[in-house]
XYZ file of N, CA and C in Angstrom:
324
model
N 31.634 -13.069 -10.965
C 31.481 -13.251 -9.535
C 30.246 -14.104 -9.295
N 30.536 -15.081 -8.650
C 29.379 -16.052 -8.219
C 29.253 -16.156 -6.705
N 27.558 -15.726 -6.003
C 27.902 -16.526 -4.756
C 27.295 -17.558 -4.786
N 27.631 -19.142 -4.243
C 27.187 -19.865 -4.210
C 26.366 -20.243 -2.503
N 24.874 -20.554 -2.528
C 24.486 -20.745 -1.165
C 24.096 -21.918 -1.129
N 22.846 -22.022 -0.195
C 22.514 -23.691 0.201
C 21.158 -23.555 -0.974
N 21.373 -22.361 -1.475
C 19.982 -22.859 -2.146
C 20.356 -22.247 -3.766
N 21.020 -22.300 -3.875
C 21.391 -22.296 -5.446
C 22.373 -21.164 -5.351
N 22.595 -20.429 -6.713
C 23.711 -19.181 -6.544
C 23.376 -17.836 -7.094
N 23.594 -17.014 -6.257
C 23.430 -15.295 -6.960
C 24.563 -14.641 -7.411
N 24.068 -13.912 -8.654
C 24.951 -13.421 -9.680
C 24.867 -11.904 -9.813
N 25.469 -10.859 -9.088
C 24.706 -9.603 -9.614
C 24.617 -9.177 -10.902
N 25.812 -9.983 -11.816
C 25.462 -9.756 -13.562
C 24.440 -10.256 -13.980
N 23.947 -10.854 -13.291
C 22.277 -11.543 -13.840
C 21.466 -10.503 -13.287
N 21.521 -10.361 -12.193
C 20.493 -9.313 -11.447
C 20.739 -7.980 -12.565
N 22.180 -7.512 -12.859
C 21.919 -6.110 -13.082
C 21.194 -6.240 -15.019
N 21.353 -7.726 -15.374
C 20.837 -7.930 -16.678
C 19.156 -7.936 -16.696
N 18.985 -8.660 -15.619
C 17.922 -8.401 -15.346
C 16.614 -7.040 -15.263
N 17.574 -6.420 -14.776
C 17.391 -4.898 -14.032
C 16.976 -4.134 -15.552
N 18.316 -4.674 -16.249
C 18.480 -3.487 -17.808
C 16.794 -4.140 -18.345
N 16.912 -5.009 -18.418
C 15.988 -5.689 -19.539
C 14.329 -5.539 -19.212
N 14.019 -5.234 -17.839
C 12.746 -4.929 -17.484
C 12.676 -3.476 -17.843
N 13.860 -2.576 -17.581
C 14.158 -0.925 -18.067
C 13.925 -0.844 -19.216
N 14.228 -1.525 -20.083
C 14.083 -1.733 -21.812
C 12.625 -1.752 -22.048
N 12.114 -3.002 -21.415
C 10.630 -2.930 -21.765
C 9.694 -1.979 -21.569
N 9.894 -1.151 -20.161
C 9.334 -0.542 -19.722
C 8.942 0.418 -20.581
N 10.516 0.994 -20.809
C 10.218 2.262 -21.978
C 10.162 1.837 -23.410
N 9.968 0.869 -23.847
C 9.203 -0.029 -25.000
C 8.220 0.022 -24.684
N 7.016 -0.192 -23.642
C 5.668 0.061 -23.458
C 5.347 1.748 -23.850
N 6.394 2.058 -22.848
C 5.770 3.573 -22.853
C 5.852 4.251 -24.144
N 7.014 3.891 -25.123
C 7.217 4.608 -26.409
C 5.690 4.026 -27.102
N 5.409 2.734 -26.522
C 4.039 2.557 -28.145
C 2.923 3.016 -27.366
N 3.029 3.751 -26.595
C 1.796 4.376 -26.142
C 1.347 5.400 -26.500
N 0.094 5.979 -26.643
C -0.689 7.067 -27.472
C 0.039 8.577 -27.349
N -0.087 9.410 -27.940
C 0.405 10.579 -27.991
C -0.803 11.453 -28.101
N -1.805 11.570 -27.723
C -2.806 12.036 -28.228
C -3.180 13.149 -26.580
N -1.934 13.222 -25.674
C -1.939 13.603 -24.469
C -1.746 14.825 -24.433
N -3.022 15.846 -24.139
C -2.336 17.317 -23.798
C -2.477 17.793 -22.976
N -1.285 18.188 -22.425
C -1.292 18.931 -20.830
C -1.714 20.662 -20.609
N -2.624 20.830 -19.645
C -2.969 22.056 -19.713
C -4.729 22.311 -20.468
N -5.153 21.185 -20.594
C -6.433 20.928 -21.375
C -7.380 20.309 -20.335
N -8.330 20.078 -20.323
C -9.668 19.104 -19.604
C -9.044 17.609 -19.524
N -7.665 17.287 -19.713
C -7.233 15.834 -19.983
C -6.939 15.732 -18.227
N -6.200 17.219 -17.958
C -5.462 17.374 -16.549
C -6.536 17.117 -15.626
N -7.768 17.436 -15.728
C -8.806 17.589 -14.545
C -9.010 15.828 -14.517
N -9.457 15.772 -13.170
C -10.017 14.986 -12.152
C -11.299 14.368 -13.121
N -11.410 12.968 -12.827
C -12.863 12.253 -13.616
C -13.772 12.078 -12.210
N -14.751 13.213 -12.008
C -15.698 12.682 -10.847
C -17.088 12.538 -11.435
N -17.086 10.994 -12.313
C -18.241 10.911 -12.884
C -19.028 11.170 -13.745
N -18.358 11.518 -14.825
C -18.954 12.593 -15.954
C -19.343 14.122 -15.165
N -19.654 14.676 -14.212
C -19.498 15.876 -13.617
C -18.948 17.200 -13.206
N -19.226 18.345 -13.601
C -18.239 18.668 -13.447
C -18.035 19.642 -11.804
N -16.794 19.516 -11.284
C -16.443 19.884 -9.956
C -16.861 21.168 -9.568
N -17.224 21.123 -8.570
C -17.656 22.828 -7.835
C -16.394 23.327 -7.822
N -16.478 24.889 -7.827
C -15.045 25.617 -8.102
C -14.420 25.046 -6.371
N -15.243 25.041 -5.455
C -14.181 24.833 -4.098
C -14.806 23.737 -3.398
N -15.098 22.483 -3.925
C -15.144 21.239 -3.648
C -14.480 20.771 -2.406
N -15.026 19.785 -1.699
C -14.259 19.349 -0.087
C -14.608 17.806 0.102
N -14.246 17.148 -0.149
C -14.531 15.696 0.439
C -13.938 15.192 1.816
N -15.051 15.327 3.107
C -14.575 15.110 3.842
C -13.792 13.591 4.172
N -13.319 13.232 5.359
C -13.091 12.109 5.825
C -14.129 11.166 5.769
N -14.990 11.276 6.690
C -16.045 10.311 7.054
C -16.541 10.359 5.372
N -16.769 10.765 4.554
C -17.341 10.376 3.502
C -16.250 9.542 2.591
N -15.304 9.757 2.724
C -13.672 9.221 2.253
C -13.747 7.552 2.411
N -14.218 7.161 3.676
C -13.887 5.940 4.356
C -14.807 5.653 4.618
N -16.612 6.016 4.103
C -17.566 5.587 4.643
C -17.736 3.736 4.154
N -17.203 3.570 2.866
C -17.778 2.135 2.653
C -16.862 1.031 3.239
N -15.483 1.416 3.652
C -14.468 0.703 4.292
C -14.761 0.392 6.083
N -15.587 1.633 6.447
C -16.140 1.142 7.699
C -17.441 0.427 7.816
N -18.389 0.612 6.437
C -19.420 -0.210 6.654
C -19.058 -1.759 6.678
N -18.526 -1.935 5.676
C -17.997 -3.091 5.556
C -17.162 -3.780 6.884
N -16.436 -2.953 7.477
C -15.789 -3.557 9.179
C -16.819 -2.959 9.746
N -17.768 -2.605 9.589
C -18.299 -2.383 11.173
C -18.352 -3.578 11.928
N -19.337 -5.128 11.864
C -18.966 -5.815 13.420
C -17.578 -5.952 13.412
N -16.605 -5.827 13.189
C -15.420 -5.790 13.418
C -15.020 -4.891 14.535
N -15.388 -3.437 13.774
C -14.868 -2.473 14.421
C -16.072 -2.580 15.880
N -17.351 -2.799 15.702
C -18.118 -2.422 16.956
C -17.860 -3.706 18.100
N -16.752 -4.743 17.630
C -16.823 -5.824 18.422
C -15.072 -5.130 18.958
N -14.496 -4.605 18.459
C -13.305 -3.668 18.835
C -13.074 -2.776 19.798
N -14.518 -1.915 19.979
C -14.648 -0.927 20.621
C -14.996 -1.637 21.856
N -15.321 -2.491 22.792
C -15.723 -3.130 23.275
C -14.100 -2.916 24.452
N -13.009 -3.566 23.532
C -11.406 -3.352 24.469
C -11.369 -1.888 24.557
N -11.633 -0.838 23.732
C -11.214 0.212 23.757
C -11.951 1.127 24.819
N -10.924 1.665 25.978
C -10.831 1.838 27.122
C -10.242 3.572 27.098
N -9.142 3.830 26.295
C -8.961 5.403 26.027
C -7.400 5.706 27.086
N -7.380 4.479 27.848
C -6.292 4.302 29.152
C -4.983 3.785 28.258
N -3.953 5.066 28.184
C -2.826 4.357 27.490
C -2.184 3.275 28.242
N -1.877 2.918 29.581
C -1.314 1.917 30.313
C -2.147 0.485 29.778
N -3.482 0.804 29.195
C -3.659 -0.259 29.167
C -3.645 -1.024 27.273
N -3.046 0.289 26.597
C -2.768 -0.592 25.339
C -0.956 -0.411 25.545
N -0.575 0.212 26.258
C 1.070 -0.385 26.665
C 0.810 -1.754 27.212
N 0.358 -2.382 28.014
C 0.138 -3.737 28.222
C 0.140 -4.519 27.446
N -1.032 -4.260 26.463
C -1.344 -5.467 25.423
C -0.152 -5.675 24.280
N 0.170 -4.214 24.134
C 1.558 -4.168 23.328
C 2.528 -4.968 23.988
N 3.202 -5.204 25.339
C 4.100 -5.779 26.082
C 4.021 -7.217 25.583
N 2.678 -7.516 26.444
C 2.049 -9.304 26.333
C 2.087 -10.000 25.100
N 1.609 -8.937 23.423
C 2.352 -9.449 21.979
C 3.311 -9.650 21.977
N 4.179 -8.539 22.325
C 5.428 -8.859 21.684
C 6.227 -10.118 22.819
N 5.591 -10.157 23.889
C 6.223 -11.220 24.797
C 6.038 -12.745 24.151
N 5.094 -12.483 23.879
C 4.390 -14.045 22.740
C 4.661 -14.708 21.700
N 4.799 -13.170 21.196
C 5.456 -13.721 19.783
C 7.551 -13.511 20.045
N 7.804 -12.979 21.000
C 9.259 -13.550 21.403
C 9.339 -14.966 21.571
N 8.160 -15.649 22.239
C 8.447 -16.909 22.970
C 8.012 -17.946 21.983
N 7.079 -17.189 20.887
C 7.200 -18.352 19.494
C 8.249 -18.664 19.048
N 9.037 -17.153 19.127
C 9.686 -17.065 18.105
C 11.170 -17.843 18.840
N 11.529 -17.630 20.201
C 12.691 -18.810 20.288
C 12.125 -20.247 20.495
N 10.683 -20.598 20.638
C 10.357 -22.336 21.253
C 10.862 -22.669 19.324
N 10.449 -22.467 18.343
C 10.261 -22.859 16.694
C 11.841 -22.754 16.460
């Protein structure tokens, strides 16, 4: 079975050969991989640093995402600036996108 298009032709016997042959490798990687794995040992625990974990450990949020907001902060503090807390007024801005990018999208 061949389909032929404007831009060359698809074969699903190629695709599903395809498919087998990345499956093959895959578990060809995984077979030459170490065996030296035991479950139920110090292998299972968590690596926090050479350290070892408090029995009831908590990582909050804000500490979770602290370097992802340092890094956006003028972003985010030039953000807060629109942010108003008024849902009518991010239903608006939502409207006016998608009106915009409708009207790209039939002028192109």
């Amino acid at each position: 079975m061949r389909l032929v298009t404007g831009q060359g032709y698809w074969s699903p016997l190629v695709w599903l050969a395809l498919a087998a042959g990345v499956a093959f490798f895959g578990w060809l990687f995984w077979r030459l991989g170490r065996r030296t794995y035991k479950a139920g040992t110090d292998q299972d625990a968590p690596f926090l640093s050479g350290e070892a974990a408090p029995e009831r450990a908590h990582v909050g949020g804000q500490h979770l995402y602290w370097g992802f907001l340092q890094g956006l902060r003028p972003t985010l503090e030039a953000l807060r600036v629109f942010h108003s807390g008024f849902l009518g007024d991010y239903v608006t801005w939502t409207v006016v996108v998608v009106a915009v990018a409708l009207l790209v999208v039939m002028l192109t």
